[in-house]
């Protein structure tokens, strides 16, 4: 088994279960992450299912080259990028999320970030928005994985938790229905900006921007330069485009420029 894959857990994938699919189909909650001690974190389904807002756009305007939205959910960010002529692909473990993204004009695959992905090592920007820095419950492992997905010098744009928090816990999805207690548990992390910067520096990322929009804290990070054998810039750029295009699903349009916005 690939070392990139998190430990296997029995039962259905947590984000593929009915509470999440039902919330996306309705475009609203209630939907929560429930910690083992009963604490609930509300999930902003209504915002996820709406159009990209000004805070989202503050992040998207900083994107460079082809964009991979990790944990794209119902796809508002992918659709917003596509509408602006920017090549973008969303990945999500939820079939409902992928379907929703495609219906609103975005490209998406049902895939975990820890599985093999199209164009690995060629993406200009990766997004971890809406709490997705918590994916897998291990910030360092996630940062290492994102580093292998991005091109050398690529950009990670991520959203931190709005509070000074650093926790790695087991959670489950809960929509308040009686059967919610049977939902599978999975590892998750909540990381505020200070802790996120600490994890980033420990994994050789450097902050290049930090801002807040509508009460949401964002950071832009670059992996410190690696020593690699590179072709000329023009040849390498052409090869990057060809590799990413060749690995997109066949039903995705191939005539949208990969680079640029």
GROMACS .gro file of C-alpha atoms in nm:
model
  261
    1UNK     CA    1   0.000   0.000   0.000
    2UNK     CA    2   0.123   0.351  -0.081
    3UNK     CA    3   0.269   0.538   0.214
    4UNK     CA    4   0.059   0.835   0.104
    5UNK     CA    5  -0.263   0.663   0.203
    6UNK     CA    6  -0.398   0.719   0.556
    7UNK     CA    7  -0.472   0.408   0.764
    8UNK     CA    8  -0.772   0.220   0.629
    9UNK     CA    9  -1.088   0.224   0.835
   10UNK     CA   10  -1.381  -0.017   0.805
   11UNK     CA   11  -1.720   0.095   0.683
   12UNK     CA   12  -1.824   0.372   0.447
   13UNK     CA   13  -1.614   0.680   0.380
   14UNK     CA   14  -1.736   0.949   0.624
   15UNK     CA   15  -1.804   1.223   0.368
   16UNK     CA   16  -1.986   0.975   0.142
   17UNK     CA   17  -2.254   0.908   0.404
   18UNK     CA   18  -2.615   1.030   0.392
   19UNK     CA   19  -2.588   1.338   0.622
   20UNK     CA   20  -2.340   1.511   0.394
   21UNK     CA   21  -2.508   1.408   0.068
   22UNK     CA   22  -2.846   1.512   0.207
   23UNK     CA   23  -2.718   1.853   0.315
   24UNK     CA   24  -2.565   1.919  -0.026
   25UNK     CA   25  -2.882   1.814  -0.207
   26UNK     CA   26  -3.084   2.056   0.007
   27UNK     CA   27  -2.824   2.331  -0.003
   28UNK     CA   28  -2.841   2.382   0.373
   29UNK     CA   29  -2.778   2.228   0.714
   30UNK     CA   30  -2.789   2.156   0.990
   31UNK     CA   31  -2.464   1.966   0.962
   32UNK     CA   32  -2.193   1.938   1.224
   33UNK     CA   33  -1.865   1.771   1.302
   34UNK     CA   34  -1.922   1.595   1.636
   35UNK     CA   35  -1.627   1.532   1.861
   36UNK     CA   36  -1.619   1.226   2.087
   37UNK     CA   37  -1.703   1.443   2.389
   38UNK     CA   38  -2.019   1.570   2.218
   39UNK     CA   39  -1.884   1.913   2.115
   40UNK     CA   40  -2.029   2.025   1.781
   41UNK     CA   41  -1.864   2.231   1.507
   42UNK     CA   42  -2.129   2.379   1.272
   43UNK     CA   43  -2.053   2.338   0.901
   44UNK     CA   44  -2.152   2.627   0.676
   45UNK     CA   45  -2.334   2.428   0.407
   46UNK     CA   46  -2.533   2.730   0.287
   47UNK     CA   47  -2.214   2.922   0.209
   48UNK     CA   48  -2.054   2.619   0.046
   49UNK     CA   49  -2.353   2.579  -0.186
   50UNK     CA   50  -2.373   2.950  -0.276
   51UNK     CA   51  -2.162   3.138  -0.527
   52UNK     CA   52  -1.807   3.230  -0.433
   53UNK     CA   53  -1.817   3.538  -0.209
   54UNK     CA   54  -1.574   3.827  -0.167
   55UNK     CA   55  -1.362   3.636   0.086
   56UNK     CA   56  -1.335   3.340  -0.152
   57UNK     CA   57  -1.239   3.569  -0.438
   58UNK     CA   58  -0.965   3.726  -0.227
   59UNK     CA   59  -0.803   3.382  -0.227
   60UNK     CA   60  -0.879   3.290  -0.588
   61UNK     CA   61  -0.731   3.616  -0.719
   62UNK     CA   62  -0.395   3.500  -0.581
   63UNK     CA   63  -0.400   3.166  -0.765
   64UNK     CA   64  -0.128   3.091  -1.017
   65UNK     CA   65  -0.140   2.846  -1.307
   66UNK     CA   66  -0.363   2.537  -1.299
   67UNK     CA   67  -0.545   2.501  -0.967
   68UNK     CA   68  -0.628   2.187  -0.767
   69UNK     CA   69  -0.907   2.240  -0.512
   70UNK     CA   70  -0.857   1.973  -0.245
   71UNK     CA   71  -1.187   1.884  -0.079
   72UNK     CA   72  -1.383   2.092  -0.329
   73UNK     CA   73  -1.725   2.015  -0.175
   74UNK     CA   74  -2.012   2.137  -0.394
   75UNK     CA   75  -1.765   2.320  -0.616
   76UNK     CA   76  -1.820   2.694  -0.584
   77UNK     CA   77  -1.448   2.771  -0.603
   78UNK     CA   78  -1.385   2.545  -0.902
   79UNK     CA   79  -1.686   2.692  -1.083
   80UNK     CA   80  -1.573   3.049  -1.004
   81UNK     CA   81  -1.227   2.976  -1.143
   82UNK     CA   82  -1.371   2.813  -1.455
   83UNK     CA   83  -1.600   3.109  -1.513
   84UNK     CA   84  -1.292   3.331  -1.516
   85UNK     CA   85  -1.114   3.110  -1.771
   86UNK     CA   86  -0.879   2.962  -1.513
   87UNK     CA   87  -0.812   2.588  -1.545
   88UNK     CA   88  -0.913   2.414  -1.221
   89UNK     CA   89  -0.995   2.067  -1.097
   90UNK     CA   90  -1.172   1.978  -0.774
   91UNK     CA   91  -1.125   1.653  -0.588
   92UNK     CA   92  -1.355   1.521  -0.318
   93UNK     CA   93  -1.434   1.181  -0.166
   94UNK     CA   94  -1.807   1.253  -0.187
   95UNK     CA   95  -1.991   1.148  -0.501
   96UNK     CA   96  -2.260   1.405  -0.418
   97UNK     CA   97  -2.000   1.683  -0.400
   98UNK     CA   98  -1.838   1.583  -0.729
   99UNK     CA   99  -2.176   1.565  -0.901
  100UNK     CA  100  -2.277   1.906  -0.769
  101UNK     CA  101  -1.949   2.059  -0.885
  102UNK     CA  102  -1.995   1.922  -1.235
  103UNK     CA  103  -2.354   2.044  -1.255
  104UNK     CA  104  -2.254   2.404  -1.182
  105UNK     CA  105  -1.982   2.406  -1.445
  106UNK     CA  106  -1.673   2.284  -1.263
  107UNK     CA  107  -1.447   1.985  -1.328
  108UNK     CA  108  -1.412   1.735  -1.046
  109UNK     CA  109  -1.299   1.383  -0.964
  110UNK     CA  110  -1.400   1.157  -0.678
  111UNK     CA  111  -1.061   1.115  -0.518
  112UNK     CA  112  -0.881   1.155  -0.186
  113UNK     CA  113  -0.576   1.378  -0.179
  114UNK     CA  114  -0.385   1.075  -0.049
  115UNK     CA  115  -0.463   0.876  -0.364
  116UNK     CA  116  -0.283   0.914  -0.699
  117UNK     CA  117  -0.394   1.236  -0.871
  118UNK     CA  118  -0.378   1.377  -1.223
  119UNK     CA  119  -0.074   1.589  -1.298
  120UNK     CA  120   0.113   1.522  -0.975
  121UNK     CA  121   0.405   1.760  -0.941
  122UNK     CA  122   0.260   1.995  -1.206
  123UNK     CA  123  -0.009   2.202  -1.033
  124UNK     CA  124   0.054   2.574  -0.997
  125UNK     CA  125  -0.176   2.623  -0.698
  126UNK     CA  126  -0.345   2.399  -0.442
  127UNK     CA  127  -0.641   2.515  -0.234
  128UNK     CA  128  -0.727   2.398   0.118
  129UNK     CA  129  -1.027   2.617   0.200
  130UNK     CA  130  -1.330   2.581   0.432
  131UNK     CA  131  -1.139   2.400   0.706
  132UNK     CA  132  -0.979   2.150   0.468
  133UNK     CA  133  -0.642   2.196   0.634
  134UNK     CA  134  -0.797   1.947   0.876
  135UNK     CA  135  -0.812   1.664   0.619
  136UNK     CA  136  -0.656   1.347   0.756
  137UNK     CA  137  -0.605   1.488   1.105
  138UNK     CA  138  -0.229   1.526   1.054
  139UNK     CA  139  -0.123   1.871   0.929
  140UNK     CA  140   0.237   1.772   0.867
  141UNK     CA  141   0.139   1.470   0.658
  142UNK     CA  142  -0.103   1.683   0.457
  143UNK     CA  143   0.161   1.948   0.391
  144UNK     CA  144   0.406   1.682   0.277
  145UNK     CA  145   0.145   1.539   0.042
  146UNK     CA  146   0.055   1.877  -0.105
  147UNK     CA  147   0.425   1.940  -0.170
  148UNK     CA  148   0.433   1.636  -0.401
  149UNK     CA  149   0.125   1.755  -0.591
  150UNK     CA  150   0.249   2.108  -0.665
  151UNK     CA  151   0.506   2.205  -0.922
  152UNK     CA  152   0.838   2.333  -0.784
  153UNK     CA  153   0.769   2.679  -0.647
  154UNK     CA  154   0.394   2.616  -0.650
  155UNK     CA  155   0.154   2.798  -0.421
  156UNK     CA  156  -0.065   2.661  -0.142
  157UNK     CA  157  -0.356   2.886  -0.046
  158UNK     CA  158  -0.520   2.773   0.274
  159UNK     CA  159  -0.775   2.894   0.526
  160UNK     CA  160  -0.698   2.871   0.897
  161UNK     CA  161  -0.944   2.824   1.179
  162UNK     CA  162  -1.070   3.162   1.304
  163UNK     CA  163  -0.947   3.096   1.659
  164UNK     CA  164  -0.609   3.026   1.814
  165UNK     CA  165  -0.653   2.649   1.816
  166UNK     CA  166  -0.441   2.344   1.741
  167UNK     CA  167  -0.620   2.014   1.788
  168UNK     CA  168  -0.621   1.674   1.623
  169UNK     CA  169  -0.931   1.475   1.709
  170UNK     CA  170  -1.172   1.204   1.600
  171UNK     CA  171  -1.503   1.338   1.469
  172UNK     CA  172  -1.816   1.219   1.291
  173UNK     CA  173  -2.077   1.390   1.076
  174UNK     CA  174  -2.399   1.474   1.256
  175UNK     CA  175  -2.717   1.632   1.119
  176UNK     CA  176  -2.922   1.589   1.437
  177UNK     CA  177  -3.109   1.281   1.317
  178UNK     CA  178  -3.142   0.981   1.552
  179UNK     CA  179  -2.909   0.763   1.345
  180UNK     CA  180  -2.633   1.025   1.352
  181UNK     CA  181  -2.457   0.836   1.632
  182UNK     CA  182  -2.381   0.550   1.394
  183UNK     CA  183  -2.183   0.766   1.148
  184UNK     CA  184  -1.819   0.659   1.105
  185UNK     CA  185  -1.550   0.844   1.296
  186UNK     CA  186  -1.250   0.990   1.119
  187UNK     CA  187  -0.944   1.199   1.210
  188UNK     CA  188  -0.967   1.575   1.171
  189UNK     CA  189  -0.762   1.879   1.270
  190UNK     CA  190  -0.852   2.237   1.355
  191UNK     CA  191  -0.557   2.472   1.321
  192UNK     CA  192  -0.545   2.847   1.373
  193UNK     CA  193  -0.309   3.076   1.184
  194UNK     CA  194  -0.025   3.071   1.440
  195UNK     CA  195  -0.018   2.693   1.463
  196UNK     CA  196  -0.056   2.658   1.088
  197UNK     CA  197   0.251   2.875   1.033
  198UNK     CA  198   0.441   2.657   1.279
  199UNK     CA  199   0.349   2.341   1.090
  200UNK     CA  200   0.436   2.507   0.761
  201UNK     CA  201   0.782   2.613   0.872
  202UNK     CA  202   0.854   2.269   1.015
  203UNK     CA  203   0.777   2.121   0.672
  204UNK     CA  204   0.989   2.375   0.482
  205UNK     CA  205   0.711   2.600   0.358
  206UNK     CA  206   0.752   2.977   0.372
  207UNK     CA  207   0.463   3.223   0.411
  208UNK     CA  208   0.431   3.467   0.122
  209UNK     CA  209   0.099   3.629   0.216
  210UNK     CA  210  -0.144   3.640   0.506
  211UNK     CA  211  -0.476   3.823   0.518
  212UNK     CA  212  -0.826   3.819   0.661
  213UNK     CA  213  -1.152   3.862   0.470
  214UNK     CA  214  -1.497   3.864   0.629
  215UNK     CA  215  -1.349   3.724   0.950
  216UNK     CA  216  -1.181   3.434   0.767
  217UNK     CA  217  -0.800   3.406   0.799
  218UNK     CA  218  -0.604   3.295   0.491
  219UNK     CA  219  -0.241   3.216   0.423
  220UNK     CA  220  -0.042   3.165   0.105
  221UNK     CA  221   0.262   2.939   0.134
  222UNK     CA  222   0.541   2.823  -0.095
  223UNK     CA  223   0.755   2.517  -0.049
  224UNK     CA  224   1.121   2.613  -0.016
  225UNK     CA  225   1.310   2.550  -0.337
  226UNK     CA  226   1.410   2.193  -0.411
  227UNK     CA  227   1.711   2.090  -0.614
  228UNK     CA  228   1.575   1.935  -0.933
  229UNK     CA  229   1.700   1.877  -1.284
  230UNK     CA  230   1.486   2.096  -1.505
  231UNK     CA  231   1.448   2.143  -1.877
  232UNK     CA  232   1.432   2.491  -2.021
  233UNK     CA  233   1.139   2.698  -1.892
  234UNK     CA  234   0.955   2.686  -2.224
  235UNK     CA  235   0.993   2.309  -2.263
  236UNK     CA  236   0.902   2.240  -1.901
  237UNK     CA  237   0.591   2.458  -1.923
  238UNK     CA  238   0.474   2.281  -2.236
  239UNK     CA  239   0.534   1.943  -2.076
  240UNK     CA  240   0.341   2.048  -1.762
  241UNK     CA  241   0.042   2.145  -1.972
  242UNK     CA  242   0.052   1.822  -2.170
  243UNK     CA  243   0.079   1.602  -1.861
  244UNK     CA  244  -0.209   1.768  -1.678
  245UNK     CA  245  -0.432   1.771  -1.986
  246UNK     CA  246  -0.362   1.404  -2.058
  247UNK     CA  247  -0.464   1.299  -1.708
  248UNK     CA  248  -0.793   1.490  -1.685
  249UNK     CA  249  -1.112   1.282  -1.719
  250UNK     CA  250  -1.209   1.231  -2.083
  251UNK     CA  251  -1.538   1.415  -2.038
  252UNK     CA  252  -1.361   1.738  -1.940
  253UNK     CA  253  -1.304   2.003  -2.201
  254UNK     CA  254  -0.947   2.002  -2.329
  255UNK     CA  255  -0.962   2.342  -2.498
  256UNK     CA  256  -0.952   2.560  -2.186
  257UNK     CA  257  -0.603   2.705  -2.130
  258UNK     CA  258  -0.429   2.535  -1.841
  259UNK     CA  259  -0.225   2.831  -1.728
  260UNK     CA  260  -0.323   3.185  -1.658
  261UNK     CA  261  -0.638   3.337  -1.525
   0.00000   0.00000   0.00000
